[in-house]
Amino acid sequence: MSVRIYIPRDAASIAVGAEEVLAALTAALEQRGVQAEIVRNGSRGLFWLEPMIEVATPRGRVAYGPVSAKDVEGLLDAGFLDGANHKLCLGVADEIPWLKRQTRLTFARCGVTDPLSLDDYRAHGGLKGIEKAIALGPEATVEEVIQSGLRGRGGAGFPTGIKLRTVAQTPVPQKYIVCNADEGDSGTFADRMILEGDPFVLIEGMAIAGIATGATKGYIYIRSEYPHGIAAFEAAVKTARKSGLLGSHVADSAYSFDIEVRVGAGVYVCGEETSLLESIEGKRGEVRAKPPLPAHQGLFGKPTAINNVLSLATLPVILAEGAQHYKNFGMGRSRGTMPIQLAGNIKHGGLYETAFGVTLGELVDEIGGGTASGRPVRAVQVGGPLGAYFPRALFDTPFDYEAFAARDGLIGHGGVVVFDDTVNMAKQVRFAMEFCAIESCGKCTPCRIGSTRGVETIDRIVRGENHAANLEVLEDLCNTMKFGSLCALGGFTPYPVMSALTHFPEDFGTPPRLQAAE
Amino acid sequence: MREYEPWSESRAAEVVAAHNVGEGAALPILHALQETFGCVPEAAVPMVAHALNLSRAEVYGVVTFYHDFRREPAGKHVLKLCRAEACQSCGCDDLVEHAERRLGVKLGQTSADGRVTLEAVYCLGLCATAPSAILDGRVVGRLDKTRLDVLLTEAQA
Ligand SMILES: Cc1cc2nc3c(=O)[nH]c(=O)nc-3n(C[C@H](O)[C@H](O)[C@H](O)COP(=O)(O)O)c2cc1C
Ligand code: SF4
């Protein structure tokens, strides 16, 4: 029996040398005359340890990392193939505390299986969800999703089951499922990990949504910045078609469902759902006014359930284990687990899936281990470029939609970006406005013009020109954008801006004036 | 580095036809044209318009809306540096400056010898191994000045 070795194919692992490790290991094994099966798994999400390679042993899979090509000979000499000790040895992968403390529901298989093997997917509990959905039928499937309490993981947090029900109850022959894989928020990579590391769970989830709503066609819109994700997902779709998971008799049922992959073209606002639909239709990605809701008139004017990758990839586990199982995790109206992404200047960055309720402080200080630079944590941006900057003083905020909203923030898609004490918040605020200006779809004035005025005003504040007056102008501008924009790009850019002004006034040459004024 | 084909109307017609499948085929067609020719050539716009039953202005509007579509070919190599928040927290601004200085260009420009186009990208999803870059489709994480210099040397060679 040959030995089995795992080397991740995740883009982040590749970005730090996985291909070089693979080449070195393949050459060394050949030279030593060792037969080995090399599996390209997804990443387990412990990115500071990537490339993290594993070897199957009777004790379980033993992990090593971060491995570089030059470590390979030493590892083999030390007995890596038997899971022997070495300075890079992390022990049995499943027992690594950072992994063991998580509750992996959506990410149960990511990093464990061969992402492109449907057999492996099935062997690890895959396809149980769709079998259940087929047995339950559309109405009960929708009900199960509603009962689970799952809310959209793309940012807005709208109940997924309600959206599915709206589409299901619109009686027209052609409806669509659209998967939003535009993942534009900096600090987020969970969608990418699913595309690359467990694409079948997303295919299964989209097919379940199809059964639930009566939609027979799905589109997935993947950002062009994810070439590895696109390739992996396309390969998985082909396999799914060949094996009958997609097609005219989904998993041997009477339901029909197929998926078409579309690739974005480098525009952040195309992650906004109506802009994304315009883009799939081949138009400029200009945001549509609502109503009509996409659930009533979406893609090509037809009822459309548009959902984030994580929302759809969570349907299989909800169906397989039951709504109650999922709902039992979490707090308040935030049910289940959230794949939180710890990013930026953080010591232990990666994918941490856990029940809602964990505090920001636990995430950053304990789980994340503080900054990578070793300097004190000063600010944390949660929820992407439209999310607020939190100071340490708010580290008791639990990860929960309502708790973050109550503190003028948002959890968005679950990205947490850590900054150390060298951060200049005026610069961050300028960037927030600049980004809004670059990415504005141009449809409404507060966003299109306001963002550019915002950049200019911040520059004046930083130069100390009419300081107090310009701070007021900036606040006014934020209010205009917040209340006068059609979508959340213009509407939420004030979050990072106002949070920085409120919590870090000293970076704007101001004593805590704003706090006093509130 | 990628080799692109020289402009040819018949080749363009082939590409347009091959990707004009299903509804809303504009983006797939434009991506395919750029894959073939390294940009969306001016001369292809009326062809796309004709194929999709749109006006030239509409197609032009689509091409210019999306940051990915080039109207002129890029340099021999394209280096994109991530400028988004996670990479900012790990010092990407210094790296951008360093690359700009070494190449003698600003973001969005091509070096005088036509070898390297330097661009910004807003997130590659490699935010836990920041700062990140992508050189001709090859992703690179944990970038620092030394690693960036290696990439630049490779691209300039
Ligand atoms: C500017 C902007 C960008 C967005 N980008 C994304 C994105 O990249 N991915 C995503 O799933 N949702 C994104 N959204 C949210 C979508 O509009 C929408 O709420 C989501 O796709 C619905 O799916 P969900 O209910 O599963 O979350 C964005 C919204 C805005 C305003
Ligand atoms: S807020 Fe900005 S991005 Fe959104 S619709 Fe208005 S102009 Fe477009």
PDB file of N, CA, C and O in Angstrom, chain A residues 15 47 50 176 186-187 189 192 223-224 226 262-266 279-285 300 343-345 381 385 418 427-428 431 434 439, chain B residues 23-24 26-28 31 61-62 64-68 83-86 88-90 93 121-129 139-142 147:
ATOM      1  N   ALA A  15      -0.130  30.441  -3.146  1.00  0.00           N
ATOM      2  CA  ALA A  15       0.523  31.759  -3.113  1.00  0.00           C
ATOM      3  C   ALA A  15       1.738  31.776  -2.187  1.00  0.00           C
ATOM      4  O   ALA A  15       2.601  32.637  -2.307  1.00  0.00           O
ATOM      5  N   PHE A  47      -4.129  29.599   7.872  1.00  0.00           N
ATOM      6  CA  PHE A  47      -3.274  30.120   6.822  1.00  0.00           C
ATOM      7  C   PHE A  47      -1.862  30.476   7.254  1.00  0.00           C
ATOM      8  O   PHE A  47      -0.958  30.483   6.442  1.00  0.00           O
ATOM      9  N   GLU A  50       0.181  27.554   6.336  1.00  0.00           N
ATOM     10  CA  GLU A  50       0.257  27.108   4.951  1.00  0.00           C
ATOM     11  C   GLU A  50       1.624  27.435   4.355  1.00  0.00           C
ATOM     12  O   GLU A  50       2.201  28.470   4.712  1.00  0.00           O
ATOM     13  N   TYR A 176     -34.971  31.332 -11.568  1.00  0.00           N
ATOM     14  CA  TYR A 176     -33.527  31.109 -11.492  1.00  0.00           C
ATOM     15  C   TYR A 176     -33.006  31.098 -10.051  1.00  0.00           C
ATOM     16  O   TYR A 176     -33.523  31.797  -9.189  1.00  0.00           O
ATOM     17  N   SER A 186     -12.632  43.028   1.095  1.00  0.00           N
ATOM     18  CA  SER A 186     -11.290  42.704   1.551  1.00  0.00           C
ATOM     19  C   SER A 186     -11.402  42.042   2.925  1.00  0.00           C
ATOM     20  O   SER A 186     -12.257  42.390   3.726  1.00  0.00           O
ATOM     21  N   GLY A 187     -10.546  41.067   3.147  1.00  0.00           N
ATOM     22  CA  GLY A 187     -10.594  40.350   4.420  1.00  0.00           C
ATOM     23  C   GLY A 187     -11.497  39.140   4.377  1.00  0.00           C
ATOM     24  O   GLY A 187     -11.691  38.471   5.394  1.00  0.00           O
ATOM     25  N   PHE A 189     -12.558  35.416   2.341  1.00  0.00           N
ATOM     26  CA  PHE A 189     -12.070  34.383   1.419  1.00  0.00           C
ATOM     27  C   PHE A 189     -12.808  33.072   1.616  1.00  0.00           C
ATOM     28  O   PHE A 189     -12.420  32.040   1.071  1.00  0.00           O
ATOM     29  N   ARG A 192     -14.233  31.725  -1.631  1.00  0.00           N
ATOM     30  CA  ARG A 192     -13.146  31.172  -2.444  1.00  0.00           C
ATOM     31  C   ARG A 192     -12.754  29.780  -1.946  1.00  0.00           C
ATOM     32  O   ARG A 192     -12.544  28.848  -2.739  1.00  0.00           O
ATOM     33  N   ARG A 223     -16.009  36.045  -9.198  1.00  0.00           N
ATOM     34  CA  ARG A 223     -15.139  37.174  -9.546  1.00  0.00           C
ATOM     35  C   ARG A 223     -13.931  36.686 -10.352  1.00  0.00           C
ATOM     36  O   ARG A 223     -13.415  35.588 -10.108  1.00  0.00           O
ATOM     37  N   SER A 224     -13.470  37.522 -11.260  1.00  0.00           N
ATOM     38  CA  SER A 224     -12.359  37.123 -12.124  1.00  0.00           C
ATOM     39  C   SER A 224     -11.050  37.036 -11.348  1.00  0.00           C
ATOM     40  O   SER A 224     -10.094  36.413 -11.805  1.00  0.00           O
ATOM     41  N   TYR A 226     -10.513  35.287  -8.985  1.00  0.00           N
ATOM     42  CA  TYR A 226     -10.423  33.936  -8.424  1.00  0.00           C
ATOM     43  C   TYR A 226     -10.198  32.877  -9.510  1.00  0.00           C
ATOM     44  O   TYR A 226     -11.024  31.965  -9.686  1.00  0.00           O
ATOM     45  N   ARG A 262     -20.550  32.008 -14.719  1.00  0.00           N
ATOM     46  CA  ARG A 262     -20.231  33.299 -15.339  1.00  0.00           C
ATOM     47  C   ARG A 262     -19.100  33.946 -14.545  1.00  0.00           C
ATOM     48  O   ARG A 262     -19.037  33.789 -13.321  1.00  0.00           O
ATOM     49  N   VAL A 263     -18.250  34.673 -15.255  1.00  0.00           N
ATOM     50  CA  VAL A 263     -17.087  35.279 -14.616  1.00  0.00           C
ATOM     51  C   VAL A 263     -17.229  36.795 -14.612  1.00  0.00           C
ATOM     52  O   VAL A 263     -17.585  37.393 -15.638  1.00  0.00           O
ATOM     53  N   GLY A 264     -16.993  37.391 -13.464  1.00  0.00           N
ATOM     54  CA  GLY A 264     -17.075  38.844 -13.327  1.00  0.00           C
ATOM     55  C   GLY A 264     -15.951  39.534 -14.080  1.00  0.00           C
ATOM     56  O   GLY A 264     -15.161  38.902 -14.779  1.00  0.00           O
ATOM     57  N   ALA A 265     -15.886  40.853 -13.932  1.00  0.00           N
ATOM     58  CA  ALA A 265     -14.865  41.572 -14.684  1.00  0.00           C
ATOM     59  C   ALA A 265     -14.281  42.718 -13.867  1.00  0.00           C
ATOM     60  O   ALA A 265     -14.072  43.825 -14.356  1.00  0.00           O
ATOM     61  N   GLY A 266     -14.030  42.420 -12.583  1.00  0.00           N
ATOM     62  CA  GLY A 266     -13.242  43.356 -11.782  1.00  0.00           C
ATOM     63  C   GLY A 266     -13.978  44.552 -11.225  1.00  0.00           C
ATOM     64  O   GLY A 266     -13.363  45.575 -10.951  1.00  0.00           O
ATOM     65  N   SER A 279     -25.227  42.369 -14.789  1.00  0.00           N
ATOM     66  CA  SER A 279     -23.968  41.903 -15.352  1.00  0.00           C
ATOM     67  C   SER A 279     -24.134  40.543 -16.037  1.00  0.00           C
ATOM     68  O   SER A 279     -23.607  40.321 -17.123  1.00  0.00           O
ATOM     69  N   ILE A 280     -24.875  39.641 -15.405  1.00  0.00           N
ATOM     70  CA  ILE A 280     -25.129  38.344 -16.054  1.00  0.00           C
ATOM     71  C   ILE A 280     -25.910  38.555 -17.347  1.00  0.00           C
ATOM     72  O   ILE A 280     -25.701  37.865 -18.344  1.00  0.00           O
ATOM     73  N   GLU A 281     -26.782  39.556 -17.342  1.00  0.00           N
ATOM     74  CA  GLU A 281     -27.561  39.834 -18.553  1.00  0.00           C
ATOM     75  C   GLU A 281     -26.713  40.476 -19.647  1.00  0.00           C
ATOM     76  O   GLU A 281     -27.197  40.737 -20.746  1.00  0.00           O
ATOM     77  N   GLY A 282     -25.457  40.778 -19.295  1.00  0.00           N
ATOM     78  CA  GLY A 282     -24.554  41.315 -20.307  1.00  0.00           C
ATOM     79  C   GLY A 282     -24.546  42.829 -20.383  1.00  0.00           C
ATOM     80  O   GLY A 282     -24.086  43.404 -21.360  1.00  0.00           O
ATOM     81  N   LYS A 283     -25.052  43.463 -19.333  1.00  0.00           N
ATOM     82  CA  LYS A 283     -25.117  44.925 -19.348  1.00  0.00           C
ATOM     83  C   LYS A 283     -24.083  45.538 -18.411  1.00  0.00           C
ATOM     84  O   LYS A 283     -23.363  44.832 -17.718  1.00  0.00           O
ATOM     85  N   ARG A 284     -24.042  46.878 -18.390  1.00  0.00           N
ATOM     86  CA  ARG A 284     -23.261  47.572 -17.387  1.00  0.00           C
ATOM     87  C   ARG A 284     -23.843  47.202 -16.028  1.00  0.00           C
ATOM     88  O   ARG A 284     -25.051  47.068 -15.899  1.00  0.00           O
ATOM     89  N   GLY A 285     -22.982  47.040 -15.042  1.00  0.00           N
ATOM     90  CA  GLY A 285     -23.477  46.603 -13.741  1.00  0.00           C
ATOM     91  C   GLY A 285     -24.079  47.736 -12.928  1.00  0.00           C
ATOM     92  O   GLY A 285     -23.633  48.010 -11.818  1.00  0.00           O
ATOM     93  N   PHE A 300     -33.264  38.267 -16.104  1.00  0.00           N
ATOM     94  CA  PHE A 300     -34.074  38.271 -17.326  1.00  0.00           C
ATOM     95  C   PHE A 300     -35.558  38.477 -16.991  1.00  0.00           C
ATOM     96  O   PHE A 300     -36.441  37.949 -17.651  1.00  0.00           O
ATOM     97  N   ALA A 343      -8.188  38.141   9.208  1.00  0.00           N
ATOM     98  CA  ALA A 343      -7.314  38.555   8.114  1.00  0.00           C
ATOM     99  C   ALA A 343      -6.505  39.788   8.461  1.00  0.00           C
ATOM    100  O   ALA A 343      -6.706  40.415   9.498  1.00  0.00           O
ATOM    101  N   GLY A 344      -5.625  40.112   7.541  1.00  0.00           N
ATOM    102  CA  GLY A 344      -4.804  41.308   7.695  1.00  0.00           C
ATOM    103  C   GLY A 344      -3.640  41.045   8.630  1.00  0.00           C
ATOM    104  O   GLY A 344      -3.038  39.972   8.613  1.00  0.00           O
ATOM    105  N   ASN A 345      -3.356  42.032   9.470  1.00  0.00           N
ATOM    106  CA  ASN A 345      -2.200  41.951  10.352  1.00  0.00           C
ATOM    107  C   ASN A 345      -2.554  41.145  11.599  1.00  0.00           C
ATOM    108  O   ASN A 345      -2.741  41.695  12.691  1.00  0.00           O
ATOM    109  N   GLN A 381     -11.398  46.300  11.335  1.00  0.00           N
ATOM    110  CA  GLN A 381     -12.518  46.566  10.439  1.00  0.00           C
ATOM    111  C   GLN A 381     -13.272  45.266  10.217  1.00  0.00           C
ATOM    112  O   GLN A 381     -12.704  44.270   9.772  1.00  0.00           O
ATOM    113  N   PRO A 385     -15.098  46.565   3.176  1.00  0.00           N
ATOM    114  CA  PRO A 385     -14.844  48.000   2.992  1.00  0.00           C
ATOM    115  C   PRO A 385     -16.003  48.896   3.421  1.00  0.00           C
ATOM    116  O   PRO A 385     -15.813  50.097   3.584  1.00  0.00           O
ATOM    117  N   VAL A 418      -7.456  43.105  10.896  1.00  0.00           N
ATOM    118  CA  VAL A 418      -6.794  43.670  12.069  1.00  0.00           C
ATOM    119  C   VAL A 418      -5.679  44.632  11.655  1.00  0.00           C
ATOM    120  O   VAL A 418      -4.909  44.345  10.730  1.00  0.00           O
ATOM    121  N   LYS A 427      -5.963  58.064   6.881  1.00  0.00           N
ATOM    122  CA  LYS A 427      -5.635  57.427   5.604  1.00  0.00           C
ATOM    123  C   LYS A 427      -6.676  56.347   5.259  1.00  0.00           C
ATOM    124  O   LYS A 427      -7.083  56.201   4.109  1.00  0.00           O
ATOM    125  N   GLN A 428      -7.102  55.592   6.273  1.00  0.00           N
ATOM    126  CA  GLN A 428      -8.098  54.546   6.041  1.00  0.00           C
ATOM    127  C   GLN A 428      -9.419  55.150   5.575  1.00  0.00           C
ATOM    128  O   GLN A 428     -10.099  54.623   4.702  1.00  0.00           O
ATOM    129  N   PHE A 431      -9.209  56.241   2.108  1.00  0.00           N
ATOM    130  CA  PHE A 431      -9.321  55.093   1.212  1.00  0.00           C
ATOM    131  C   PHE A 431     -10.777  54.657   1.045  1.00  0.00           C
ATOM    132  O   PHE A 431     -11.215  54.312  -0.055  1.00  0.00           O
ATOM    133  N   GLU A 434     -12.263  56.917  -1.361  1.00  0.00           N
ATOM    134  CA  GLU A 434     -11.628  56.727  -2.670  1.00  0.00           C
ATOM    135  C   GLU A 434     -12.162  55.443  -3.335  1.00  0.00           C
ATOM    136  O   GLU A 434     -12.492  55.423  -4.514  1.00  0.00           O
ATOM    137  N   GLU A 439     -15.420  52.645  -7.355  1.00  0.00           N
ATOM    138  CA  GLU A 439     -16.353  51.552  -7.620  1.00  0.00           C
ATOM    139  C   GLU A 439     -17.798  51.989  -7.830  1.00  0.00           C
ATOM    140  O   GLU A 439     -18.648  51.173  -8.184  1.00  0.00           O
TER     141      GLU A 439
ATOM    142  N   GLU B  23     -28.335  33.300 -23.105  1.00  0.00           N
ATOM    143  CA  GLU B  23     -28.733  34.689 -22.934  1.00  0.00           C
ATOM    144  C   GLU B  23     -27.621  35.485 -22.279  1.00  0.00           C
ATOM    145  O   GLU B  23     -26.844  34.959 -21.499  1.00  0.00           O
ATOM    146  N   GLY B  24     -27.586  36.779 -22.594  1.00  0.00           N
ATOM    147  CA  GLY B  24     -26.656  37.685 -21.916  1.00  0.00           C
ATOM    148  C   GLY B  24     -25.204  37.303 -22.101  1.00  0.00           C
ATOM    149  O   GLY B  24     -24.447  37.221 -21.141  1.00  0.00           O
ATOM    150  N   ALA B  26     -22.699  38.868 -23.384  1.00  0.00           N
ATOM    151  CA  ALA B  26     -21.705  39.934 -23.590  1.00  0.00           C
ATOM    152  C   ALA B  26     -20.404  39.703 -22.819  1.00  0.00           C
ATOM    153  O   ALA B  26     -19.311  39.774 -23.392  1.00  0.00           O
ATOM    154  N   LEU B  27     -20.508  39.435 -21.519  1.00  0.00           N
ATOM    155  CA  LEU B  27     -19.272  39.276 -20.749  1.00  0.00           C
ATOM    156  C   LEU B  27     -18.452  38.069 -21.192  1.00  0.00           C
ATOM    157  O   LEU B  27     -17.239  38.189 -21.379  1.00  0.00           O
ATOM    158  N   PRO B  28     -19.080  36.896 -21.375  1.00  0.00           N
ATOM    159  CA  PRO B  28     -18.291  35.773 -21.875  1.00  0.00           C
ATOM    160  C   PRO B  28     -17.593  36.093 -23.204  1.00  0.00           C
ATOM    161  O   PRO B  28     -16.432  35.716 -23.398  1.00  0.00           O
ATOM    162  N   HIS B  31     -14.666  38.597 -22.499  1.00  0.00           N
ATOM    163  CA  HIS B  31     -13.556  37.875 -21.849  1.00  0.00           C
ATOM    164  C   HIS B  31     -12.790  37.053 -22.882  1.00  0.00           C
ATOM    165  O   HIS B  31     -11.558  37.033 -22.895  1.00  0.00           O
ATOM    166  N   GLY B  61     -20.348  50.925 -23.899  1.00  0.00           N
ATOM    167  CA  GLY B  61     -20.687  51.208 -22.505  1.00  0.00           C
ATOM    168  C   GLY B  61     -20.354  50.042 -21.589  1.00  0.00           C
ATOM    169  O   GLY B  61     -19.907  50.231 -20.457  1.00  0.00           O
ATOM    170  N   VAL B  62     -20.571  48.848 -22.076  1.00  0.00           N
ATOM    171  CA  VAL B  62     -20.262  47.660 -21.274  1.00  0.00           C
ATOM    172  C   VAL B  62     -18.742  47.518 -21.124  1.00  0.00           C
ATOM    173  O   VAL B  62     -18.222  47.338 -20.019  1.00  0.00           O
ATOM    174  N   THR B  64     -16.419  49.673 -21.238  1.00  0.00           N
ATOM    175  CA  THR B  64     -15.784  50.691 -20.388  1.00  0.00           C
ATOM    176  C   THR B  64     -16.224  50.604 -18.931  1.00  0.00           C
ATOM    177  O   THR B  64     -15.547  51.117 -18.055  1.00  0.00           O
ATOM    178  N   PHE B  65     -17.348  49.947 -18.682  1.00  0.00           N
ATOM    179  CA  PHE B  65     -17.817  49.856 -17.287  1.00  0.00           C
ATOM    180  C   PHE B  65     -16.929  48.936 -16.459  1.00  0.00           C
ATOM    181  O   PHE B  65     -16.695  49.179 -15.277  1.00  0.00           O
ATOM    182  N   TYR B  66     -16.435  47.867 -17.070  1.00  0.00           N
ATOM    183  CA  TYR B  66     -15.725  46.835 -16.313  1.00  0.00           C
ATOM    184  C   TYR B  66     -14.220  47.079 -16.305  1.00  0.00           C
ATOM    185  O   TYR B  66     -13.596  47.212 -17.354  1.00  0.00           O
ATOM    186  N   HIS B  67     -13.650  47.119 -15.097  1.00  0.00           N
ATOM    187  CA  HIS B  67     -12.226  47.406 -14.955  1.00  0.00           C
ATOM    188  C   HIS B  67     -11.344  46.385 -15.683  1.00  0.00           C
ATOM    189  O   HIS B  67     -10.246  46.701 -16.103  1.00  0.00           O
ATOM    190  N   ASP B  68     -11.816  45.142 -15.810  1.00  0.00           N
ATOM    191  CA  ASP B  68     -10.965  44.102 -16.396  1.00  0.00           C
ATOM    192  C   ASP B  68     -10.683  44.313 -17.883  1.00  0.00           C
ATOM    193  O   ASP B  68      -9.635  43.884 -18.374  1.00  0.00           O
ATOM    194  N   ARG B  83      -4.361  46.302  -3.162  1.00  0.00           N
ATOM    195  CA  ARG B  83      -4.362  47.568  -2.421  1.00  0.00           C
ATOM    196  C   ARG B  83      -5.512  47.629  -1.430  1.00  0.00           C
ATOM    197  O   ARG B  83      -5.835  48.705  -0.941  1.00  0.00           O
ATOM    198  N   ALA B  84      -6.195  46.522  -1.172  1.00  0.00           N
ATOM    199  CA  ALA B  84      -7.366  46.581  -0.301  1.00  0.00           C
ATOM    200  C   ALA B  84      -6.949  46.513   1.170  1.00  0.00           C
ATOM    201  O   ALA B  84      -5.782  46.298   1.491  1.00  0.00           O
ATOM    202  N   GLU B  85      -7.931  46.668   2.050  1.00  0.00           N
ATOM    203  CA  GLU B  85      -7.650  46.912   3.472  1.00  0.00           C
ATOM    204  C   GLU B  85      -6.763  45.859   4.128  1.00  0.00           C
ATOM    205  O   GLU B  85      -5.863  46.204   4.901  1.00  0.00           O
ATOM    206  N   ALA B  86      -7.038  44.570   3.870  1.00  0.00           N
ATOM    207  CA  ALA B  86      -6.249  43.539   4.551  1.00  0.00           C
ATOM    208  C   ALA B  86      -4.778  43.679   4.160  1.00  0.00           C
ATOM    209  O   ALA B  86      -3.880  43.517   5.000  1.00  0.00           O
ATOM    210  N   GLN B  88      -3.430  46.475   3.113  1.00  0.00           N
ATOM    211  CA  GLN B  88      -2.972  47.741   3.707  1.00  0.00           C
ATOM    212  C   GLN B  88      -2.460  47.521   5.132  1.00  0.00           C
ATOM    213  O   GLN B  88      -1.451  48.093   5.540  1.00  0.00           O
ATOM    214  N   SER B  89      -3.175  46.682   5.866  1.00  0.00           N
ATOM    215  CA  SER B  89      -2.791  46.462   7.265  1.00  0.00           C
ATOM    216  C   SER B  89      -1.422  45.787   7.358  1.00  0.00           C
ATOM    217  O   SER B  89      -0.800  45.776   8.415  1.00  0.00           O
ATOM    218  N   CYS B  90      -0.984  45.208   6.238  1.00  0.00           N
ATOM    219  CA  CYS B  90       0.317  44.541   6.214  1.00  0.00           C
ATOM    220  C   CYS B  90       1.326  45.297   5.350  1.00  0.00           C
ATOM    221  O   CYS B  90       2.316  44.715   4.884  1.00  0.00           O
ATOM    222  N   ASP B  93       1.016  49.529   0.862  1.00  0.00           N
ATOM    223  CA  ASP B  93       1.277  50.842   0.250  1.00  0.00           C
ATOM    224  C   ASP B  93       2.765  51.052  -0.013  1.00  0.00           C
ATOM    225  O   ASP B  93       3.152  51.614  -1.035  1.00  0.00           O
ATOM    226  N   VAL B 121      -5.172  45.835  -7.648  1.00  0.00           N
ATOM    227  CA  VAL B 121      -6.309  44.924  -7.635  1.00  0.00           C
ATOM    228  C   VAL B 121      -6.917  45.079  -6.244  1.00  0.00           C
ATOM    229  O   VAL B 121      -6.204  45.391  -5.283  1.00  0.00           O
ATOM    230  N   TYR B 122      -8.236  44.947  -6.170  1.00  0.00           N
ATOM    231  CA  TYR B 122      -8.881  45.084  -4.866  1.00  0.00           C
ATOM    232  C   TYR B 122      -9.397  43.744  -4.404  1.00  0.00           C
ATOM    233  O   TYR B 122     -10.524  43.387  -4.648  1.00  0.00           O
ATOM    234  N   CYS B 123      -8.485  43.017  -3.847  1.00  0.00           N
ATOM    235  CA  CYS B 123      -8.706  41.750  -3.169  1.00  0.00           C
ATOM    236  C   CYS B 123      -8.624  40.527  -4.063  1.00  0.00           C
ATOM    237  O   CYS B 123      -9.390  40.345  -5.001  1.00  0.00           O
ATOM    238  N   LEU B 124      -7.686  39.671  -3.682  1.00  0.00           N
ATOM    239  CA  LEU B 124      -7.511  38.374  -4.341  1.00  0.00           C
ATOM    240  C   LEU B 124      -8.003  37.251  -3.434  1.00  0.00           C
ATOM    241  O   LEU B 124      -7.868  36.078  -3.760  1.00  0.00           O
ATOM    242  N   GLY B 125      -8.560  37.619  -2.277  1.00  0.00           N
ATOM    243  CA  GLY B 125      -9.030  36.588  -1.356  1.00  0.00           C
ATOM    244  C   GLY B 125      -7.893  35.848  -0.667  1.00  0.00           C
ATOM    245  O   GLY B 125      -8.044  34.716  -0.226  1.00  0.00           O
ATOM    246  N   LEU B 126      -6.741  36.506  -0.571  1.00  0.00           N
ATOM    247  CA  LEU B 126      -5.580  35.899   0.096  1.00  0.00           C
ATOM    248  C   LEU B 126      -5.253  36.729   1.334  1.00  0.00           C
ATOM    249  O   LEU B 126      -4.090  37.001   1.630  1.00  0.00           O
ATOM    250  N   CYS B 127      -6.299  37.113   2.046  1.00  0.00           N
ATOM    251  CA  CYS B 127      -6.184  38.159   3.061  1.00  0.00           C
ATOM    252  C   CYS B 127      -5.547  37.694   4.363  1.00  0.00           C
ATOM    253  O   CYS B 127      -5.322  38.503   5.256  1.00  0.00           O
ATOM    254  N   ALA B 128      -5.329  36.381   4.516  1.00  0.00           N
ATOM    255  CA  ALA B 128      -4.655  35.917   5.722  1.00  0.00           C
ATOM    256  C   ALA B 128      -3.185  35.621   5.425  1.00  0.00           C
ATOM    257  O   ALA B 128      -2.443  35.195   6.300  1.00  0.00           O
ATOM    258  N   THR B 129      -2.786  35.839   4.182  1.00  0.00           N
ATOM    259  CA  THR B 129      -1.367  35.706   3.821  1.00  0.00           C
ATOM    260  C   THR B 129      -0.949  36.985   3.084  1.00  0.00           C
ATOM    261  O   THR B 129      -0.268  36.941   2.070  1.00  0.00           O
ATOM    262  N   VAL B 139      -0.477  33.565  -8.341  1.00  0.00           N
ATOM    263  CA  VAL B 139      -0.708  34.280  -7.087  1.00  0.00           C
ATOM    264  C   VAL B 139       0.508  34.203  -6.165  1.00  0.00           C
ATOM    265  O   VAL B 139       1.190  33.180  -6.109  1.00  0.00           O
ATOM    266  N   VAL B 140       0.754  35.290  -5.468  1.00  0.00           N
ATOM    267  CA  VAL B 140       1.878  35.342  -4.533  1.00  0.00           C
ATOM    268  C   VAL B 140       1.403  35.993  -3.232  1.00  0.00           C
ATOM    269  O   VAL B 140       0.784  37.052  -3.255  1.00  0.00           O
ATOM    270  N   GLY B 141       1.707  35.342  -2.133  1.00  0.00           N
ATOM    271  CA  GLY B 141       1.320  35.877  -0.830  1.00  0.00           C
ATOM    272  C   GLY B 141       2.540  36.180   0.016  1.00  0.00           C
ATOM    273  O   GLY B 141       3.676  35.934  -0.403  1.00  0.00           O
ATOM    274  N   ARG B 142       2.276  36.699   1.231  1.00  0.00           N
ATOM    275  CA  ARG B 142       3.350  37.082   2.164  1.00  0.00           C
ATOM    276  C   ARG B 142       4.447  37.865   1.448  1.00  0.00           C
ATOM    277  O   ARG B 142       5.641  37.607   1.606  1.00  0.00           O
ATOM    278  N   ARG B 147      10.715  39.642  -1.795  1.00  0.00           N
ATOM    279  CA  ARG B 147       9.929  38.800  -2.714  1.00  0.00           C
ATOM    280  C   ARG B 147       9.409  39.612  -3.894  1.00  0.00           C
ATOM    281  O   ARG B 147       9.332  39.121  -5.017  1.00  0.00           O
TER     282      ARG B 147
END
